[in-house]
Short mmCIF file of N, CA and C in Angstrom, two decimals:
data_model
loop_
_atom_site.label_atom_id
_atom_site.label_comp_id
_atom_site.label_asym_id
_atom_site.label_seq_id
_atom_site.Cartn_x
_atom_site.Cartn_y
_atom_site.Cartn_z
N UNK A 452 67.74 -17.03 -92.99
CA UNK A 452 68.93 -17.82 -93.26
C UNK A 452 69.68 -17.99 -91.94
N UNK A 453 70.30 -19.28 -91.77
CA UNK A 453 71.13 -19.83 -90.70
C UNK A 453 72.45 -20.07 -91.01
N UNK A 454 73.03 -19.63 -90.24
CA UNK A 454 74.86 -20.12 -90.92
C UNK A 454 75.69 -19.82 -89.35
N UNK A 455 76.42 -20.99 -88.97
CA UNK A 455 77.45 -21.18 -87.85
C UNK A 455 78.71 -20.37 -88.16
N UNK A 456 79.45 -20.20 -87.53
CA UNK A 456 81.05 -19.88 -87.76
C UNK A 456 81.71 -21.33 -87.86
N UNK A 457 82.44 -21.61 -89.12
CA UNK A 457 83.16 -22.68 -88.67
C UNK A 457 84.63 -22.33 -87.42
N UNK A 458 84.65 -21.22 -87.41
CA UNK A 458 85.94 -21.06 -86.24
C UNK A 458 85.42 -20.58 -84.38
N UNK A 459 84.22 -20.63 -84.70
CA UNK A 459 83.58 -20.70 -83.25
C UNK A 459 82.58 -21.39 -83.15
N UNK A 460 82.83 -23.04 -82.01
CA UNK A 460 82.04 -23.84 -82.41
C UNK A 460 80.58 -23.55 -81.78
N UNK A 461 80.03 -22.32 -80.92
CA UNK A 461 79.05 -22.46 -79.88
C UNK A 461 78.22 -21.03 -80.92
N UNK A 462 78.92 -20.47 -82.25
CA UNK A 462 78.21 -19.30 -82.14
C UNK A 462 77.89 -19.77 -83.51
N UNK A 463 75.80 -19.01 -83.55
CA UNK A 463 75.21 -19.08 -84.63
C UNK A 463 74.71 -17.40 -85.47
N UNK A 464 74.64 -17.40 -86.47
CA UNK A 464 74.10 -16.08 -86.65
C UNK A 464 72.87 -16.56 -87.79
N UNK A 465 71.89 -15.87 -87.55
CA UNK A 465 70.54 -15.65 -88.12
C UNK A 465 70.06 -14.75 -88.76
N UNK A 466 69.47 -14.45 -89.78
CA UNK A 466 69.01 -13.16 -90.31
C UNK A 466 67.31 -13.69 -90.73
N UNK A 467 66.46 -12.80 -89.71
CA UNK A 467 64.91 -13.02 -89.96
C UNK A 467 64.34 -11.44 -90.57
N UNK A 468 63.07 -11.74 -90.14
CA UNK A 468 62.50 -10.38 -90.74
C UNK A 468 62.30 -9.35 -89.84
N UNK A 469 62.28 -9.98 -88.82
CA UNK A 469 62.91 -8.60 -87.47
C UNK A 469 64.58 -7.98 -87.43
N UNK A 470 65.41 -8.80 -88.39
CA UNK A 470 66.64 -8.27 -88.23
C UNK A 470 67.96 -9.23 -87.63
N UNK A 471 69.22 -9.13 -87.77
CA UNK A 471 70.09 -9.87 -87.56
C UNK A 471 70.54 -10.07 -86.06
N UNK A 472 70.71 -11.41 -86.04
CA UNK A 472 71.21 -12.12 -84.53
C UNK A 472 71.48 -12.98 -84.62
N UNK A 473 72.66 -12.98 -83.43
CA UNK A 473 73.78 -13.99 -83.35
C UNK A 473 73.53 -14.51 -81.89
N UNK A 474 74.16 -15.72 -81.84
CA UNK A 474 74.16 -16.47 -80.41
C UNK A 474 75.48 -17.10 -80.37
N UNK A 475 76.04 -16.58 -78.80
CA UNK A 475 77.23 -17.51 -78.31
C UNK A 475 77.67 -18.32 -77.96
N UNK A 476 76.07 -19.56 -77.50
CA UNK A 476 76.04 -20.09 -76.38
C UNK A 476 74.98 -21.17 -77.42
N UNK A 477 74.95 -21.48 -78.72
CA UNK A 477 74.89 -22.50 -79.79
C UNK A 477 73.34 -22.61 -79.85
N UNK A 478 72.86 -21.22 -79.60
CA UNK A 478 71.11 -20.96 -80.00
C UNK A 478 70.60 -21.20 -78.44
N UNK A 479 70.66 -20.99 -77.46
CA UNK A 479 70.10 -21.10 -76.25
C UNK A 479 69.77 -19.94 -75.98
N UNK A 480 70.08 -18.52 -76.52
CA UNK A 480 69.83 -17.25 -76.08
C UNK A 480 70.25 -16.29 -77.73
N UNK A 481 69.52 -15.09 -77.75
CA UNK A 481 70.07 -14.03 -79.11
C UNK A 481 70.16 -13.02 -78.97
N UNK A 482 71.13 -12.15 -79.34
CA UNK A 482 71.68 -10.79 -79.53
C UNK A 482 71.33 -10.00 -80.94
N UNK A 483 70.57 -9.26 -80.84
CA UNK A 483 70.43 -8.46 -82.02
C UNK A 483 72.06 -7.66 -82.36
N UNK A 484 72.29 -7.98 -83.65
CA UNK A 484 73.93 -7.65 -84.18
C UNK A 484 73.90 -6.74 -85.30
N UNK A 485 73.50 -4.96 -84.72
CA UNK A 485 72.66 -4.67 -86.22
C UNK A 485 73.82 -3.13 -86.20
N UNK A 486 75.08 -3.05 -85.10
CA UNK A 486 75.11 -1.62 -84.67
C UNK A 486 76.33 -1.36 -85.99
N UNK A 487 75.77 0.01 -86.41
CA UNK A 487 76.70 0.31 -87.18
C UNK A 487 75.74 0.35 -89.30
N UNK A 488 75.13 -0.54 -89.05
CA UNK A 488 73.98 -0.69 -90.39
C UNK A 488 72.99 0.47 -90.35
N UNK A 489 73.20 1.39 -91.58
CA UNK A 489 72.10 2.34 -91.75
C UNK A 489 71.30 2.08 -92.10
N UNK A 490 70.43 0.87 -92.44
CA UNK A 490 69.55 0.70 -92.19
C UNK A 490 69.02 -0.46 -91.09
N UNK A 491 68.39 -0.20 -89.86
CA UNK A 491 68.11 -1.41 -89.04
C UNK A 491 67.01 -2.63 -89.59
N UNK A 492 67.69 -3.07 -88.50
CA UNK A 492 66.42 -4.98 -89.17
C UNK A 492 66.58 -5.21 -90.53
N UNK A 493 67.62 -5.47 -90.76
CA UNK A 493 67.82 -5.88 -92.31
C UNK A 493 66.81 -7.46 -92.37
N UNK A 494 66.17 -7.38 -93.43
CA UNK A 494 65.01 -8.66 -93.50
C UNK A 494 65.37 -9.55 -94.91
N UNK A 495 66.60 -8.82 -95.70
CA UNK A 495 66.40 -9.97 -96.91
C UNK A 495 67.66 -11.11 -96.67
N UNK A 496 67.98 -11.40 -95.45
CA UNK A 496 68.79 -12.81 -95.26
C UNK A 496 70.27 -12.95 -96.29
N UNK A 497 70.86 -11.81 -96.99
CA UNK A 497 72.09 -12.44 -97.67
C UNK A 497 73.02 -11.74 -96.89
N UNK A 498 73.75 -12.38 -95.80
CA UNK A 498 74.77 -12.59 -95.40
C UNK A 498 75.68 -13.62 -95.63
N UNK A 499 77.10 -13.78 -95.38
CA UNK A 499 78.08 -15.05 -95.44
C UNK A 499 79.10 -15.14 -94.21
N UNK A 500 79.17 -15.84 -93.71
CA UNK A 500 80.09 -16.32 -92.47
C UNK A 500 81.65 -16.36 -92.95
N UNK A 501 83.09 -15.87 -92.86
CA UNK A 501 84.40 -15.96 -93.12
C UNK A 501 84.52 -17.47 -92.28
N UNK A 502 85.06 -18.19 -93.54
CA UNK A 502 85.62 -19.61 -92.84
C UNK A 502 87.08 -19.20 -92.66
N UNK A 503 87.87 -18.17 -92.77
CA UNK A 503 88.80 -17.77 -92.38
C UNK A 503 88.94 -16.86 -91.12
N UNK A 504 88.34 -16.41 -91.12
CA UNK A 504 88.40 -15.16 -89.88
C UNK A 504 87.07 -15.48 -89.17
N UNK A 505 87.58 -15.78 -87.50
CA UNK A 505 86.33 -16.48 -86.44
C UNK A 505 85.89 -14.46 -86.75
N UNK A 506 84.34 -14.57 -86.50
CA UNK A 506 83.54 -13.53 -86.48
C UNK A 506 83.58 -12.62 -87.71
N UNK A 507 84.05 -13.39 -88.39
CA UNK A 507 84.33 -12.56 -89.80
C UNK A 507 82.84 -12.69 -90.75
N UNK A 508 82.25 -11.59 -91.05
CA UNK A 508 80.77 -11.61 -91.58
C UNK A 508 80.58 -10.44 -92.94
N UNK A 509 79.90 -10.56 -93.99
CA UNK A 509 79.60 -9.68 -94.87
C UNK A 509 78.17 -10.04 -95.14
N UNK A 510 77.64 -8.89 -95.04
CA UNK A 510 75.83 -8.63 -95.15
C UNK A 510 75.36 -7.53 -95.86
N UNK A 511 74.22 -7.72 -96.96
CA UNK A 511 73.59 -6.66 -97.21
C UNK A 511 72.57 -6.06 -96.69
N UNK A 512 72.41 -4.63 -96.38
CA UNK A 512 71.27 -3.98 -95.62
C UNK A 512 69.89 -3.89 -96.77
N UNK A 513 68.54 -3.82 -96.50
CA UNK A 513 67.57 -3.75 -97.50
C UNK A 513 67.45 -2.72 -98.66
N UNK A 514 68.86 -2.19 -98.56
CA UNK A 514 68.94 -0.91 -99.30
C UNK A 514 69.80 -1.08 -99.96
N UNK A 515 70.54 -2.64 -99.92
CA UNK A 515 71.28 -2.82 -101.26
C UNK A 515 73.00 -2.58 -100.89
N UNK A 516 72.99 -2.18 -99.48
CA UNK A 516 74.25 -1.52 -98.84
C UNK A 516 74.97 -2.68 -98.57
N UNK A 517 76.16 -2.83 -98.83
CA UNK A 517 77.19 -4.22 -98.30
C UNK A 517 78.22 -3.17 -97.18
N UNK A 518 78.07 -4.50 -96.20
CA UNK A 518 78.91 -4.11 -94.76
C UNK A 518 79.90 -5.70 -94.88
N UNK A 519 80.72 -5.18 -93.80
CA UNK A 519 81.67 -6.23 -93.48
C UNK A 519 81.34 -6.06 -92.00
N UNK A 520 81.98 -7.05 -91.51
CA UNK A 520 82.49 -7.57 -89.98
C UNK A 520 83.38 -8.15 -88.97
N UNK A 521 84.16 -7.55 -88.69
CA UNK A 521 85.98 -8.55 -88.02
C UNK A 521 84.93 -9.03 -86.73
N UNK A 522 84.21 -8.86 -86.36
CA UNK A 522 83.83 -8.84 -84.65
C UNK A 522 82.52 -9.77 -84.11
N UNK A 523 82.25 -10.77 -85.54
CA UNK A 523 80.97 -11.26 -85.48
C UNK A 523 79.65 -10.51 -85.44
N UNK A 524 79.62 -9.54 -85.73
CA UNK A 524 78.29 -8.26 -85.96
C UNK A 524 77.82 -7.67 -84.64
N UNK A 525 78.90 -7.31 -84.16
CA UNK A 525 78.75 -5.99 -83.08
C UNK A 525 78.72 -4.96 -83.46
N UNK A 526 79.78 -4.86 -84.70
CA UNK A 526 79.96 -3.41 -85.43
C UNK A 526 80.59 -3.85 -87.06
N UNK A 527 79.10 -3.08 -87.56
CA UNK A 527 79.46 -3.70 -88.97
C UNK A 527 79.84 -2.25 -89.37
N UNK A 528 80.72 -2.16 -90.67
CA UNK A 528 81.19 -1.36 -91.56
C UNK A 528 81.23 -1.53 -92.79
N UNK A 529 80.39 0.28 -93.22
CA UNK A 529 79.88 0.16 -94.51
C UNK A 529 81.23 -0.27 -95.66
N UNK A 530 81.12 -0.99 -97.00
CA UNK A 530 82.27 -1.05 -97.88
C UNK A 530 82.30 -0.05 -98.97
N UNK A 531 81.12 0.70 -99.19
CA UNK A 531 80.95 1.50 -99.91
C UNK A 531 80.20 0.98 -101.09
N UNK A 532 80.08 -0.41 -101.21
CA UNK A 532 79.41 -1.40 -102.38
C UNK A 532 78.29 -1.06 -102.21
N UNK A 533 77.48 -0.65 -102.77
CA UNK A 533 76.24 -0.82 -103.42
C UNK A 533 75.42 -1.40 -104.88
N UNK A 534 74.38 -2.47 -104.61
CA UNK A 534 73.95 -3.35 -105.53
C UNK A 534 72.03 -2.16 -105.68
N UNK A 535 71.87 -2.09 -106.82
CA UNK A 535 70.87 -1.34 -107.19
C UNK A 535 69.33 -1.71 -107.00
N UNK A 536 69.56 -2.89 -106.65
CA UNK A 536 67.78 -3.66 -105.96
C UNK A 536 68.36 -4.17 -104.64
N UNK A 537 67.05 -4.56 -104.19
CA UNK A 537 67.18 -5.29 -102.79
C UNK A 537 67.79 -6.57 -102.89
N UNK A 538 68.69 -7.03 -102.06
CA UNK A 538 68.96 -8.01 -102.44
C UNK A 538 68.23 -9.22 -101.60
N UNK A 539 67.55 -10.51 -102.11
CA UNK A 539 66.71 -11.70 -101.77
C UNK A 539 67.68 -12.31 -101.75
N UNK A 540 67.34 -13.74 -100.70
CA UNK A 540 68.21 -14.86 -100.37
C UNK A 540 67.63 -15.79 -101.20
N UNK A 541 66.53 -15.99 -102.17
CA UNK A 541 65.57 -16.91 -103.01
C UNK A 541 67.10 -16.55 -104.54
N UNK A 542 67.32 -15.04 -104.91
CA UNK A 542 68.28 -15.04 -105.63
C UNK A 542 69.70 -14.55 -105.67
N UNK A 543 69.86 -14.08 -104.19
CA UNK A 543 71.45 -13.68 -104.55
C UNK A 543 72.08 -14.73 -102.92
N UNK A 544 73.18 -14.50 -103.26
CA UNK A 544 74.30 -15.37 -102.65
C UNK A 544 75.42 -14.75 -102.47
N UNK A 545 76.03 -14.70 -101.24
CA UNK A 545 77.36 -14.17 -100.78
C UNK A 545 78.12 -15.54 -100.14
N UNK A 546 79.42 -15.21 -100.80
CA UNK A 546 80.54 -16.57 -100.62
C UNK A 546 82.01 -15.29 -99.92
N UNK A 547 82.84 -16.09 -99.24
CA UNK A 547 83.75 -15.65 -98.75
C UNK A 547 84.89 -16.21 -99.90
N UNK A 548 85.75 -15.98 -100.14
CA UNK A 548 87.00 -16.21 -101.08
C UNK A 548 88.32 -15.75 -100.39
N UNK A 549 89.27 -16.01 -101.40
CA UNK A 549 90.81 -16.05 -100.81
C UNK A 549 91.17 -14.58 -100.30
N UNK A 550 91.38 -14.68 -99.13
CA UNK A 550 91.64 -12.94 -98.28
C UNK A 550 89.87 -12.16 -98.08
N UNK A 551 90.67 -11.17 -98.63
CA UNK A 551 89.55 -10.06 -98.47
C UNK A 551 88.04 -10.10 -99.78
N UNK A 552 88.77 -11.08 -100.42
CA UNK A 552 87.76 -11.36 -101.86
C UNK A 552 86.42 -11.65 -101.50
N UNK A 553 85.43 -11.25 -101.68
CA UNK A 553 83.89 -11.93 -101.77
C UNK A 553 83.30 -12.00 -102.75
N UNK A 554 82.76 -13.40 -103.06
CA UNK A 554 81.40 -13.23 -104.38
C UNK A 554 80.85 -12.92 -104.01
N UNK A 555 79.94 -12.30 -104.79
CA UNK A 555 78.73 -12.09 -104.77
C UNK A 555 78.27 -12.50 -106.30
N UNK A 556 76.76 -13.44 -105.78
CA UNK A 556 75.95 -13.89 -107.10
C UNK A 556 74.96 -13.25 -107.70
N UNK A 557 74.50 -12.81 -108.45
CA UNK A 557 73.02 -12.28 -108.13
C UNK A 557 71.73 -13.07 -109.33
N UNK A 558 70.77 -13.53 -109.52
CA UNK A 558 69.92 -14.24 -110.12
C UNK A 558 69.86 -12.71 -111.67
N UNK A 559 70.75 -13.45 -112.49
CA UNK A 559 70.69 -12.70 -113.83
C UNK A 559 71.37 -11.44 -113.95
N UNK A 560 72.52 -11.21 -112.99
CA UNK A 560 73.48 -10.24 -113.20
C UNK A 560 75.04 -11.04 -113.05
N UNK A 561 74.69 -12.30 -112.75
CA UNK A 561 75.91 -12.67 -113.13
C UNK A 561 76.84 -12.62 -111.60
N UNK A 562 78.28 -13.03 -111.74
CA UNK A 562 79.11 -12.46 -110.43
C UNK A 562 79.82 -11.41 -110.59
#
């Protein structure tokens, strides 16, 4: 999965199966953005970009773990949320909402 910051126009963030990275410089170069996630190389792609807060990010680790991010994913922090399967980008979905609110979707659990 690919998703820009709408509040920083040069930076992209990516999540593959080697793990999460961001670029400053609008995909010409990448930074692995993983410090702080107990588990590294997260590979199932559901992250969401804050259209409110530039570098503002929430991601799940393959273990079902939800982190946040003020810093664009230099240093993520755990929320204490945990979802009981892995979460896939084919069925779940993370949305940013008013303040600190996030959906989360998941394929047959509903929001």
């Amino acid at each position: 999965m690919l998703q820009s910051d709408p509040l920083v126009a040069t930076r992209i963030y990516v999540s593959t199966t080697n793990g999460f990275f961001r670029s400053d410089d609008a995909g010409v170069s990448w930074t692995a953005a993983e410090t702080g996630l107990l588990v590294a190389h997260p590979a199932n792609g559901v992250f969401a970009v804050s259209p409110n807060v530039a570098g503002g990010l929430w991601m799940f680790d393959d273990a079902g773990r939800f982190y946040g991010s003020s810093d664009g994913g230099t240093n993520w922090i755990p929320t204490g949320y945990t979802v009981g399967t892995t979460p896939a980008t084919n069925v779940n979905r993370l949305a940013q909402g008013t303040g600190s609110t996030v959906w989360y979707a998941a394929n047959g659990a509903g929001l």
